[in-house]
PDB file of C-alpha atoms in Angstrom:
ATOM      1  CA  MET A 830      25.322   5.581 -19.836  1.00  0.00           C
ATOM      2  CA  MET A 831      26.009   9.223 -19.012  1.00  0.00           C
ATOM      3  CA  PHE A 832      28.455   8.293 -16.257  1.00  0.00           C
ATOM      4  CA  SER A 833      30.553   6.220 -18.667  1.00  0.00           C
ATOM      5  CA  SER A 834      30.156   8.403 -21.783  1.00  0.00           C
ATOM      6  CA  LYS A 835      33.268  10.156 -23.127  1.00  0.00           C
ATOM      7  CA  VAL A 836      33.914  12.799 -25.767  1.00  0.00           C
ATOM      8  CA  LEU A 837      37.018  12.174 -27.912  1.00  0.00           C
ATOM      9  CA  PHE A 838      39.307  14.993 -29.126  1.00  0.00           C
ATOM     10  CA  GLY A 839      42.181  13.359 -30.926  1.00  0.00           C
ATOM     11  CA  GLU A 840      43.552  10.859 -28.468  1.00  0.00           C
ATOM     12  CA  ALA A 841      42.168  12.679 -25.426  1.00  0.00           C
ATOM     13  CA  GLU A 842      38.978  11.586 -23.653  1.00  0.00           C
ATOM     14  CA  PHE A 843      36.704  13.903 -21.708  1.00  0.00           C
ATOM     15  CA  SER A 844      33.864  12.883 -19.437  1.00  0.00           C
ATOM     16  CA  VAL A 845      30.373  14.046 -20.300  1.00  0.00           C
ATOM     17  CA  LEU A 846      29.563  14.600 -16.611  1.00  0.00           C
ATOM     18  CA  ASP A 847      31.591  16.475 -14.023  1.00  0.00           C
ATOM     19  CA  LEU A 848      32.093  13.470 -11.745  1.00  0.00           C
ATOM     20  CA  ASP A 849      34.184  15.412  -9.229  1.00  0.00           C
ATOM     21  CA  GLY A 850      31.661  18.217  -8.844  1.00  0.00           C
ATOM     22  CA  ALA A 851      28.718  16.217  -7.505  1.00  0.00           C
ATOM     23  CA  LYS A 852      26.363  18.040  -5.145  1.00  0.00           C
ATOM     24  CA  ALA A 853      24.141  16.409  -2.542  1.00  0.00           C
ATOM     25  CA  LEU A 854      20.574  17.684  -2.924  1.00  0.00           C
ATOM     26  CA  ASP A 855      19.068  15.308  -0.395  1.00  0.00           C
ATOM     27  CA  GLU A 856      20.029  12.296   1.702  1.00  0.00           C
ATOM     28  CA  ASN A 857      19.623   9.949  -1.273  1.00  0.00           C
ATOM     29  CA  LEU A 858      19.858  12.434  -4.161  1.00  0.00           C
ATOM     30  CA  MET A 859      22.996  13.617  -5.964  1.00  0.00           C
ATOM     31  CA  ALA A 860      23.256  16.115  -8.843  1.00  0.00           C
ATOM     32  CA  TYR A 861      25.961  16.065 -11.537  1.00  0.00           C
ATOM     33  CA  SER A 862      26.478  18.931 -13.972  1.00  0.00           C
ATOM     34  CA  PHE A 863      27.629  18.521 -17.563  1.00  0.00           C
ATOM     35  CA  THR A 864      31.165  19.451 -18.557  1.00  0.00           C
ATOM     36  CA  GLU A 865      31.818  21.807 -21.487  1.00  0.00           C
ATOM     37  CA  GLU A 866      32.500  18.724 -23.600  1.00  0.00           C
ATOM     38  CA  GLY A 867      29.279  17.229 -22.288  1.00  0.00           C
ATOM     39  CA  GLU A 868      27.360  20.287 -23.477  1.00  0.00           C
ATOM     40  CA  ILE A 869      28.840  19.819 -26.945  1.00  0.00           C
ATOM     41  CA  PHE A 870      27.782  16.187 -26.733  1.00  0.00           C
ATOM     42  CA  LEU A 871      24.197  17.206 -25.892  1.00  0.00           C
ATOM     43  CA  PHE A 872      24.173  19.759 -28.714  1.00  0.00           C
ATOM     44  CA  GLY A 873      25.233  17.017 -31.123  1.00  0.00           C
ATOM     45  CA  LEU A 874      22.516  14.690 -29.861  1.00  0.00           C
ATOM     46  CA  LYS A 875      19.902  17.380 -30.364  1.00  0.00           C
ATOM     47  CA  HIS A 876      20.839  17.808 -34.018  1.00  0.00           C
ATOM     48  CA  SER A 877      21.414  14.131 -34.735  1.00  0.00           C
ATOM     49  CA  TYR A 878      18.079  13.060 -33.297  1.00  0.00           C
ATOM     50  CA  LYS A 879      15.812  16.012 -34.088  1.00  0.00           C
ATOM     51  CA  ALA A 880      14.022  13.795 -36.640  1.00  0.00           C
ATOM     52  CA  TYR A 881      13.790  10.906 -34.170  1.00  0.00           C
ATOM     53  CA  LYS A 882      10.520   8.953 -34.509  1.00  0.00           C
ATOM     54  CA  GLY A 883      11.132   6.260 -31.885  1.00  0.00           C
ATOM     55  CA  THR A 884       8.920   5.143 -29.023  1.00  0.00           C
ATOM     56  CA  ILE A 885      10.530   7.242 -26.285  1.00  0.00           C
ATOM     57  CA  ASN A 886       8.695  10.549 -26.055  1.00  0.00           C
ATOM     58  CA  LYS A 887       7.841  13.197 -23.480  1.00  0.00           C
ATOM     59  CA  GLU A 888       4.609  11.451 -22.499  1.00  0.00           C
ATOM     60  CA  LYS A 889       6.454   8.240 -21.662  1.00  0.00           C
ATOM     61  CA  LEU A 890       9.194  10.079 -19.809  1.00  0.00           C
ATOM     62  CA  ASP A 891       6.581  11.965 -17.785  1.00  0.00           C
ATOM     63  CA  LYS A 892       4.973   8.635 -16.894  1.00  0.00           C
ATOM     64  CA  ILE A 893       8.300   7.134 -15.819  1.00  0.00           C
ATOM     65  CA  PHE A 894       9.156  10.050 -13.545  1.00  0.00           C
ATOM     66  CA  ARG A 895       5.698  10.780 -12.137  1.00  0.00           C
ATOM     67  CA  PHE A 896       5.221  10.541  -8.377  1.00  0.00           C
ATOM     68  CA  PRO A 897       2.126   8.872  -6.897  1.00  0.00           C
ATOM     69  CA  ASP A 898      -0.377  10.924  -4.905  1.00  0.00           C
ATOM     70  CA  ALA A 899      -1.084   7.979  -2.599  1.00  0.00           C
ATOM     71  CA  ALA A 900      -0.369   4.279  -2.216  1.00  0.00           C
ATOM     72  CA  LEU A 901      -2.189   1.097  -1.292  1.00  0.00           C
ATOM     73  CA  ILE A 902       0.086  -1.309   0.582  1.00  0.00           C
ATOM     74  CA  ILE A 903      -0.743  -5.018   0.782  1.00  0.00           C
ATOM     75  CA  LYS A 904       0.974  -7.160   3.413  1.00  0.00           C
ATOM     76  CA  PRO A 905       0.766 -10.987   3.316  1.00  0.00           C
ATOM     77  CA  GLU A 906       0.050 -12.533   6.715  1.00  0.00           C
ATOM     78  CA  GLU A 907       1.148 -15.917   8.072  1.00  0.00           C
ATOM     79  CA  ASP A 908      -2.422 -17.264   8.005  1.00  0.00           C
ATOM     80  CA  GLY A 909      -2.685 -16.725   4.240  1.00  0.00           C
ATOM     81  CA  THR A 910      -4.737 -13.539   4.474  1.00  0.00           C
ATOM     82  CA  PHE A 911      -3.750 -10.015   3.472  1.00  0.00           C
ATOM     83  CA  THR A 912      -3.767  -6.693   5.306  1.00  0.00           C
ATOM     84  CA  HIS A 913      -4.364  -3.509   3.311  1.00  0.00           C
ATOM     85  CA  SER A 914      -2.945  -0.145   4.372  1.00  0.00           C
ATOM     86  CA  TYR A 915      -3.362   3.264   2.766  1.00  0.00           C
ATOM     87  CA  VAL A 916      -1.231   6.404   2.863  1.00  0.00           C
ATOM     88  CA  SER A 917      -1.659   9.812   1.231  1.00  0.00           C
ATOM     89  CA  PRO A 918      -0.830  13.479   1.917  1.00  0.00           C
ATOM     90  CA  THR A 919      -4.034  13.789   3.970  1.00  0.00           C
ATOM     91  CA  VAL A 920      -4.147  10.303   5.514  1.00  0.00           C
ATOM     92  CA  ASP A 921      -1.271   8.947   7.606  1.00  0.00           C
ATOM     93  CA  ARG A 922      -0.509   5.310   6.881  1.00  0.00           C
ATOM     94  CA  ARG A 923      -3.361   3.322   8.359  1.00  0.00           C
ATOM     95  CA  VAL A 924      -4.748  -0.188   8.111  1.00  0.00           C
ATOM     96  CA  ILE A 925      -8.024  -0.155   6.162  1.00  0.00           C
ATOM     97  CA  SER A 926      -8.701  -3.891   5.876  1.00  0.00           C
ATOM     98  CA  ARG A 927      -7.630  -7.095   7.632  1.00  0.00           C
ATOM     99  CA  GLY A 928      -8.293 -10.745   6.835  1.00  0.00           C
ATOM    100  CA  CYS A 929      -8.627 -10.285   3.075  1.00  0.00           C
ATOM    101  CA  ARG A 930      -8.529 -13.492   1.045  1.00  0.00           C
ATOM    102  CA  PRO A 931      -7.678 -13.697  -2.689  1.00  0.00           C
ATOM    103  CA  THR A 932     -11.207 -14.391  -3.896  1.00  0.00           C
ATOM    104  CA  PRO A 933     -13.023 -12.924  -6.926  1.00  0.00           C
ATOM    105  CA  HIS A 934     -14.958  -9.745  -6.149  1.00  0.00           C
ATOM    106  CA  CYS A 935     -13.742  -9.522  -2.558  1.00  0.00           C
ATOM    107  CA  PRO A 936     -15.922  -6.940  -0.741  1.00  0.00           C
ATOM    108  CA  CYS A 937     -13.165  -5.541   1.500  1.00  0.00           C
ATOM    109  CA  ILE A 938     -12.446  -1.845   1.016  1.00  0.00           C
ATOM    110  CA  GLY A 939      -8.847  -2.524  -0.096  1.00  0.00           C
ATOM    111  CA  CYS A 940      -9.924  -4.759  -2.980  1.00  0.00           C
ATOM    112  CA  ARG A 941     -12.718  -2.338  -3.876  1.00  0.00           C
ATOM    113  CA  ILE A 942     -10.147   0.449  -4.251  1.00  0.00           C
ATOM    114  CA  VAL A 943      -8.037  -1.805  -6.505  1.00  0.00           C
ATOM    115  CA  ASP A 944     -11.128  -2.431  -8.654  1.00  0.00           C
ATOM    116  CA  MET A 945     -12.112   1.248  -8.708  1.00  0.00           C
ATOM    117  CA  TRP A 946     -12.226   3.179 -12.000  1.00  0.00           C
ATOM    118  CA  TYR A 947     -13.002   6.823 -12.619  1.00  0.00           C
ATOM    119  CA  THR A 948     -13.796   8.849 -15.711  1.00  0.00           C
ATOM    120  CA  LYS A 949     -12.649  12.315 -16.745  1.00  0.00           C
ATOM    121  CA  ALA A 950     -14.728  12.306 -19.899  1.00  0.00           C
ATOM    122  CA  PRO A 951     -17.388  10.022 -21.407  1.00  0.00           C
ATOM    123  CA  GLY A 952     -15.816   6.804 -22.622  1.00  0.00           C
ATOM    124  CA  HIS A 953     -12.435   7.498 -20.989  1.00  0.00           C
ATOM    125  CA  MET A 954     -12.047   5.164 -18.014  1.00  0.00           C
ATOM    126  CA  THR A 955      -8.892   5.101 -15.895  1.00  0.00           C
ATOM    127  CA  PRO A 956      -8.076   2.714 -13.015  1.00  0.00           C
ATOM    128  CA  ALA A 957      -7.494   4.455  -9.695  1.00  0.00           C
ATOM    129  CA  VAL A 958      -4.680   2.024  -8.858  1.00  0.00           C
ATOM    130  CA  ASP A 959      -1.994   1.430 -11.484  1.00  0.00           C
ATOM    131  CA  VAL A 960      -1.377  -2.293 -10.952  1.00  0.00           C
ATOM    132  CA  SER A 961       1.223  -2.306 -13.748  1.00  0.00           C
ATOM    133  CA  GLU A 962       3.442  -0.041 -11.608  1.00  0.00           C
ATOM    134  CA  ALA A 963       3.297  -2.266  -8.512  1.00  0.00           C
ATOM    135  CA  ARG A 964       6.524  -2.702  -6.553  1.00  0.00           C
ATOM    136  CA  VAL A 965       7.595  -5.012  -3.732  1.00  0.00           C
ATOM    137  CA  SER A 966       9.134  -3.352  -0.681  1.00  0.00           C
ATOM    138  CA  PRO A 967      12.154  -4.773   1.199  1.00  0.00           C
ATOM    139  CA  ASP A 968       9.643  -6.019   3.808  1.00  0.00           C
ATOM    140  CA  GLY A 969       7.786  -8.083   1.205  1.00  0.00           C
ATOM    141  CA  GLU A 970       4.805  -5.734   0.987  1.00  0.00           C
ATOM    142  CA  LEU A 971       3.174  -5.027  -2.363  1.00  0.00           C
ATOM    143  CA  VAL A 972       3.000  -1.269  -2.986  1.00  0.00           C
ATOM    144  CA  LEU A 973       0.365  -0.139  -5.491  1.00  0.00           C
ATOM    145  CA  PRO A 974       0.670   3.531  -6.550  1.00  0.00           C
ATOM    146  CA  ILE A 975      -2.345   5.802  -6.921  1.00  0.00           C
ATOM    147  CA  PHE A 976      -1.635   8.633  -9.344  1.00  0.00           C
ATOM    148  CA  GLU A 977      -5.106  10.168  -9.571  1.00  0.00           C
ATOM    149  CA  GLY A 978      -8.294  10.079  -7.545  1.00  0.00           C
ATOM    150  CA  GLU A 979      -6.500  10.298  -4.194  1.00  0.00           C
ATOM    151  CA  GLU A 980      -8.807  13.012  -2.876  1.00  0.00           C
ATOM    152  CA  ILE A 981     -11.942  10.910  -3.381  1.00  0.00           C
ATOM    153  CA  ILE A 982     -10.416   7.792  -1.800  1.00  0.00           C
ATOM    154  CA  SER A 983      -9.048   9.737   1.166  1.00  0.00           C
ATOM    155  CA  LYS A 984     -12.452  11.338   1.770  1.00  0.00           C
ATOM    156  CA  LEU A 985     -14.079   7.910   1.651  1.00  0.00           C
ATOM    157  CA  LEU A 986     -11.680   6.468   4.216  1.00  0.00           C
ATOM    158  CA  MET A 987     -12.143   9.519   6.453  1.00  0.00           C
ATOM    159  CA  ARG A 988     -15.904   8.816   6.318  1.00  0.00           C
ATOM    160  CA  ASP A 989     -16.757  12.009   4.452  1.00  0.00           C
ATOM    161  CA  PRO A 990     -20.525  11.707   3.815  1.00  0.00           C
ATOM    162  CA  SER A 991     -20.228  13.577   0.513  1.00  0.00           C
ATOM    163  CA  VAL A 992     -18.680  10.548  -1.233  1.00  0.00           C
ATOM    164  CA  ARG A 993     -19.889   7.566   0.793  1.00  0.00           C
ATOM    165  CA  HIS A 994     -23.046   6.941  -1.232  1.00  0.00           C
ATOM    166  CA  ALA A 995     -21.066   6.699  -4.475  1.00  0.00           C
ATOM    167  CA  PHE A 996     -19.419   3.520  -3.160  1.00  0.00           C
ATOM    168  CA  SER A 997     -22.673   1.817  -2.146  1.00  0.00           C
ATOM    169  CA  PRO A 998     -24.348  -0.668  -4.500  1.00  0.00           C
ATOM    170  CA  ASN A 999     -27.954   0.194  -5.239  1.00  0.00           C
ATOM    171  CA  ILE A1000     -29.365  -3.187  -4.202  1.00  0.00           C
ATOM    172  CA  PHE A1001     -30.687  -2.615  -0.703  1.00  0.00           C
ATOM    173  CA  ASP A1002     -34.221  -3.354   0.451  1.00  0.00           C
ATOM    174  CA  SER A1003     -34.272  -0.566   3.018  1.00  0.00           C
ATOM    175  CA  PRO A1004     -32.462   2.612   4.125  1.00  0.00           C
ATOM    176  CA  LEU A1005     -31.433   0.704   7.273  1.00  0.00           C
ATOM    177  CA  GLU A1006     -29.465  -1.823   5.210  1.00  0.00           C
ATOM    178  CA  GLN A1007     -27.744   0.927   3.234  1.00  0.00           C
ATOM    179  CA  MET A1008     -26.838   2.812   6.401  1.00  0.00           C
ATOM    180  CA  PHE A1009     -25.362  -0.331   8.004  1.00  0.00           C
ATOM    181  CA  TYR A1010     -23.388  -1.121   4.836  1.00  0.00           C
ATOM    182  CA  GLU A1011     -21.881   2.371   4.717  1.00  0.00           C
ATOM    183  CA  LEU A1012     -21.043   2.577   8.424  1.00  0.00           C
ATOM    184  CA  ALA A1013     -19.478  -0.898   8.629  1.00  0.00           C
ATOM    185  CA  PHE A1014     -17.530  -0.864   5.350  1.00  0.00           C
ATOM    186  CA  LEU A1015     -14.121  -0.651   7.051  1.00  0.00           C
ATOM    187  CA  ASP A1016     -14.654  -3.513   9.480  1.00  0.00           C
ATOM    188  CA  LEU A1017     -16.591  -6.228   7.679  1.00  0.00           C
ATOM    189  CA  HIS A1018     -16.073  -8.080   4.395  1.00  0.00           C
ATOM    190  CA  LYS A1019     -19.794  -8.448   3.886  1.00  0.00           C
ATOM    191  CA  TYR A1020     -21.797  -9.371   0.802  1.00  0.00           C
ATOM    192  CA  PRO A1021     -25.174  -7.590   0.627  1.00  0.00           C
ATOM    193  CA  GLN A1022     -28.276  -9.417  -0.615  1.00  0.00           C
ATOM    194  CA  HIS A1023     -26.391 -12.716  -0.703  1.00  0.00           C
ATOM    195  CA  PRO A1024     -28.339 -15.743  -2.054  1.00  0.00           C
ATOM    196  CA  VAL A1025     -28.318 -18.953   0.015  1.00  0.00           C
ATOM    197  CA  GLY A1026     -30.681 -21.674  -1.151  1.00  0.00           C
ATOM    198  CA  LYS A1027     -34.061 -20.105  -1.821  1.00  0.00           C
ATOM    199  CA  TYR A1028     -33.352 -17.234   0.547  1.00  0.00           C
ATOM    200  CA  ARG A1029     -31.562 -13.913   0.135  1.00  0.00           C
ATOM    201  CA  LEU A1030     -29.672 -12.673   3.187  1.00  0.00           C
ATOM    202  CA  ASP A1031     -29.429  -8.994   4.084  1.00  0.00           C
ATOM    203  CA  PHE A1032     -25.671  -9.476   4.509  1.00  0.00           C
ATOM    204  CA  ALA A1033     -23.418 -12.519   4.518  1.00  0.00           C
ATOM    205  CA  ILE A1034     -19.831 -13.389   5.350  1.00  0.00           C
ATOM    206  CA  PRO A1035     -19.798 -16.617   3.294  1.00  0.00           C
ATOM    207  CA  ASP A1036     -16.393 -18.023   4.267  1.00  0.00           C
ATOM    208  CA  LYS A1037     -17.501 -17.922   7.937  1.00  0.00           C
ATOM    209  CA  ARG A1038     -21.122 -18.892   7.182  1.00  0.00           C
ATOM    210  CA  ILE A1039     -22.404 -15.886   9.075  1.00  0.00           C
ATOM    211  CA  ALA A1040     -25.722 -14.281   8.139  1.00  0.00           C
ATOM    212  CA  ILE A1041     -26.523 -10.753   9.301  1.00  0.00           C
ATOM    213  CA  GLU A1042     -30.193  -9.794   9.294  1.00  0.00           C
ATOM    214  CA  LEU A1043     -31.510  -6.319  10.056  1.00  0.00           C
ATOM    215  CA  ASP A1044     -35.061  -6.130  11.366  1.00  0.00           C
ATOM    216  CA  GLY A1045     -36.857  -2.900  10.550  1.00  0.00           C
ATOM    217  CA  HIS A1046     -39.487  -1.368  12.800  1.00  0.00           C
ATOM    218  CA  GLU A1047     -42.552  -1.977  10.611  1.00  0.00           C
ATOM    219  CA  TYR A1048     -41.906  -4.943   8.337  1.00  0.00           C
ATOM    220  CA  HIS A1049     -40.595  -7.347  10.976  1.00  0.00           C
ATOM    221  CA  LYS A1050     -43.169  -6.675  13.673  1.00  0.00           C
ATOM    222  CA  THR A1051     -45.932  -8.605  11.871  1.00  0.00           C
ATOM    223  CA  LYS A1052     -46.712 -12.171  12.932  1.00  0.00           C
ATOM    224  CA  TYR A1053     -46.265 -13.408   9.349  1.00  0.00           C
ATOM    225  CA  GLN A1054     -42.790 -11.945   9.047  1.00  0.00           C
ATOM    226  CA  ARG A1055     -41.688 -13.231  12.458  1.00  0.00           C
ATOM    227  CA  THR A1056     -42.828 -16.729  11.449  1.00  0.00           C
ATOM    228  CA  HIS A1057     -41.047 -16.414   8.104  1.00  0.00           C
ATOM    229  CA  ASP A1058     -37.835 -15.240   9.802  1.00  0.00           C
ATOM    230  CA  ALA A1059     -37.921 -18.122  12.292  1.00  0.00           C
ATOM    231  CA  LYS A1060     -38.415 -20.666   9.499  1.00  0.00           C
ATOM    232  CA  ARG A1061     -35.519 -19.224   7.508  1.00  0.00           C
ATOM    233  CA  ASP A1062     -33.267 -19.122  10.575  1.00  0.00           C
ATOM    234  CA  ARG A1063     -33.939 -22.812  11.306  1.00  0.00           C
ATOM    235  CA  TRP A1064     -33.068 -23.735   7.729  1.00  0.00           C
ATOM    236  CA  LEU A1065     -29.859 -21.683   7.816  1.00  0.00           C
ATOM    237  CA  TYR A1066     -28.828 -23.229  11.147  1.00  0.00           C
ATOM    238  CA  GLY A1067     -29.340 -26.647   9.565  1.00  0.00           C
ATOM    239  CA  GLN A1068     -26.976 -25.654   6.760  1.00  0.00           C
ATOM    240  CA  GLY A1069     -24.266 -24.671   9.236  1.00  0.00           C
ATOM    241  CA  TRP A1070     -24.903 -20.925   9.233  1.00  0.00           C
ATOM    242  CA  THR A1071     -24.911 -18.637  12.265  1.00  0.00           C
ATOM    243  CA  VAL A1072     -27.618 -15.984  12.107  1.00  0.00           C
ATOM    244  CA  LEU A1073     -27.176 -12.628  13.834  1.00  0.00           C
ATOM    245  CA  ARG A1074     -30.211 -10.367  14.024  1.00  0.00           C
ATOM    246  CA  PHE A1075     -30.149  -6.684  14.891  1.00  0.00           C
ATOM    247  CA  THR A1076     -33.055  -4.294  15.143  1.00  0.00           C
ATOM    248  CA  GLY A1077     -33.085  -0.829  13.663  1.00  0.00           C
ATOM    249  CA  THR A1078     -32.981   0.568  17.189  1.00  0.00           C
ATOM    250  CA  GLU A1079     -29.790  -1.379  17.993  1.00  0.00           C
ATOM    251  CA  ILE A1080     -28.100  -0.164  14.798  1.00  0.00           C
ATOM    252  CA  HIS A1081     -29.081   3.456  15.441  1.00  0.00           C
ATOM    253  CA  GLN A1082     -28.300   3.565  19.161  1.00  0.00           C
ATOM    254  CA  ASN A1083     -25.310   1.242  19.555  1.00  0.00           C
ATOM    255  CA  LEU A1084     -23.667   0.382  16.250  1.00  0.00           C
ATOM    256  CA  ASP A1085     -20.322  -0.211  17.991  1.00  0.00           C
ATOM    257  CA  ARG A1086     -21.758  -3.033  20.090  1.00  0.00           C
ATOM    258  CA  CYS A1087     -23.258  -4.653  16.981  1.00  0.00           C
ATOM    259  CA  LEU A1088     -19.949  -4.460  15.108  1.00  0.00           C
ATOM    260  CA  ASP A1089     -18.035  -5.758  18.138  1.00  0.00           C
ATOM    261  CA  GLU A1090     -20.331  -8.786  18.305  1.00  0.00           C
ATOM    262  CA  ILE A1091     -19.923  -9.566  14.606  1.00  0.00           C
ATOM    263  CA  CYS A1092     -16.141  -9.067  14.575  1.00  0.00           C
ATOM    264  CA  LYS A1093     -15.746 -11.264  17.671  1.00  0.00           C
ATOM    265  CA  LEU A1094     -17.678 -14.051  15.964  1.00  0.00           C
ATOM    266  CA  VAL A1095     -15.688 -13.643  12.740  1.00  0.00           C
ATOM    267  CA  GLY A1096     -12.440 -13.571  14.734  1.00  0.00           C
ATOM    268  CA  ILE A1097     -11.072 -10.285  13.394  1.00  0.00           C
ATOM    269  CA  GLU A1098      -9.932  -7.046  14.973  1.00  0.00           C
ATOM    270  CA  ARG A1099     -12.040  -3.988  14.271  1.00  0.00           C
ATOM    271  CA  VAL A1100     -10.138  -1.693  11.921  1.00  0.00           C
ATOM    272  CA  SER A1101     -12.186   1.411  12.703  1.00  0.00           C
ATOM    273  CA  ARG A1102     -11.663   0.860  16.444  1.00  0.00           C
ATOM    274  CA  SER A1103      -7.876   0.707  16.005  1.00  0.00           C
ATOM    275  CA  GLN A1104      -7.919   4.047  14.155  1.00  0.00           C
ATOM    276  CA  GLN A1105      -9.687   5.937  16.930  1.00  0.00           C
TER     277      GLN A1105
END
């Protein structure tokens, strides 16, 4: 509108903007100053609309022109899955999740960030990702802006121990399970304490029918528990599940080997390995 606006003096027309005096501020940014007639035009607008009660206000203009602190980028893959990437001032663009499928309550870290809310004051909840401001890039990627909470998310993805526990559900039977959940959150889309039949699995990857069981040092060394585990494993095998068992010693001493074994069976590339 400003580019085409004119001020009339008699039969003469004067542009509101100085179209010949444009200045390049950046590669894709030009600045145009107002002409003297344009300044008169602005002065008239100020007086004509000083009692304006419409819907356009400073708050809405600030929202329109705000710049995101970070972004979550979702790329559709040929196999029907999605790859999530994240970029912020402190985190170079990096893949944080592969093989995501559009299922309710997906446990991958990308979907968990989309579902994340934070509060500044009691009763005032704000989504970390503004889905309403999503845009599609020329490459067909969905770009979701993050306007607040970037510092917490970036710390989480950089494995800062000060925030990791806040993203862990409080449903674990043992510290070993919680530790495994927190250390493997980038690589595996795992559901903790997943019910199958009359049993509850330590972790499950349901779409692959993979059960992950962690055997602690004390509880699983009894004859009763070993018999119970064997009975459950036979039932799961009969239902088409693959059961992977790891001891606490294996998790503590060689977590990478455990994750490599699981990811190979699932058929996915380790995200944390590719970031090293």
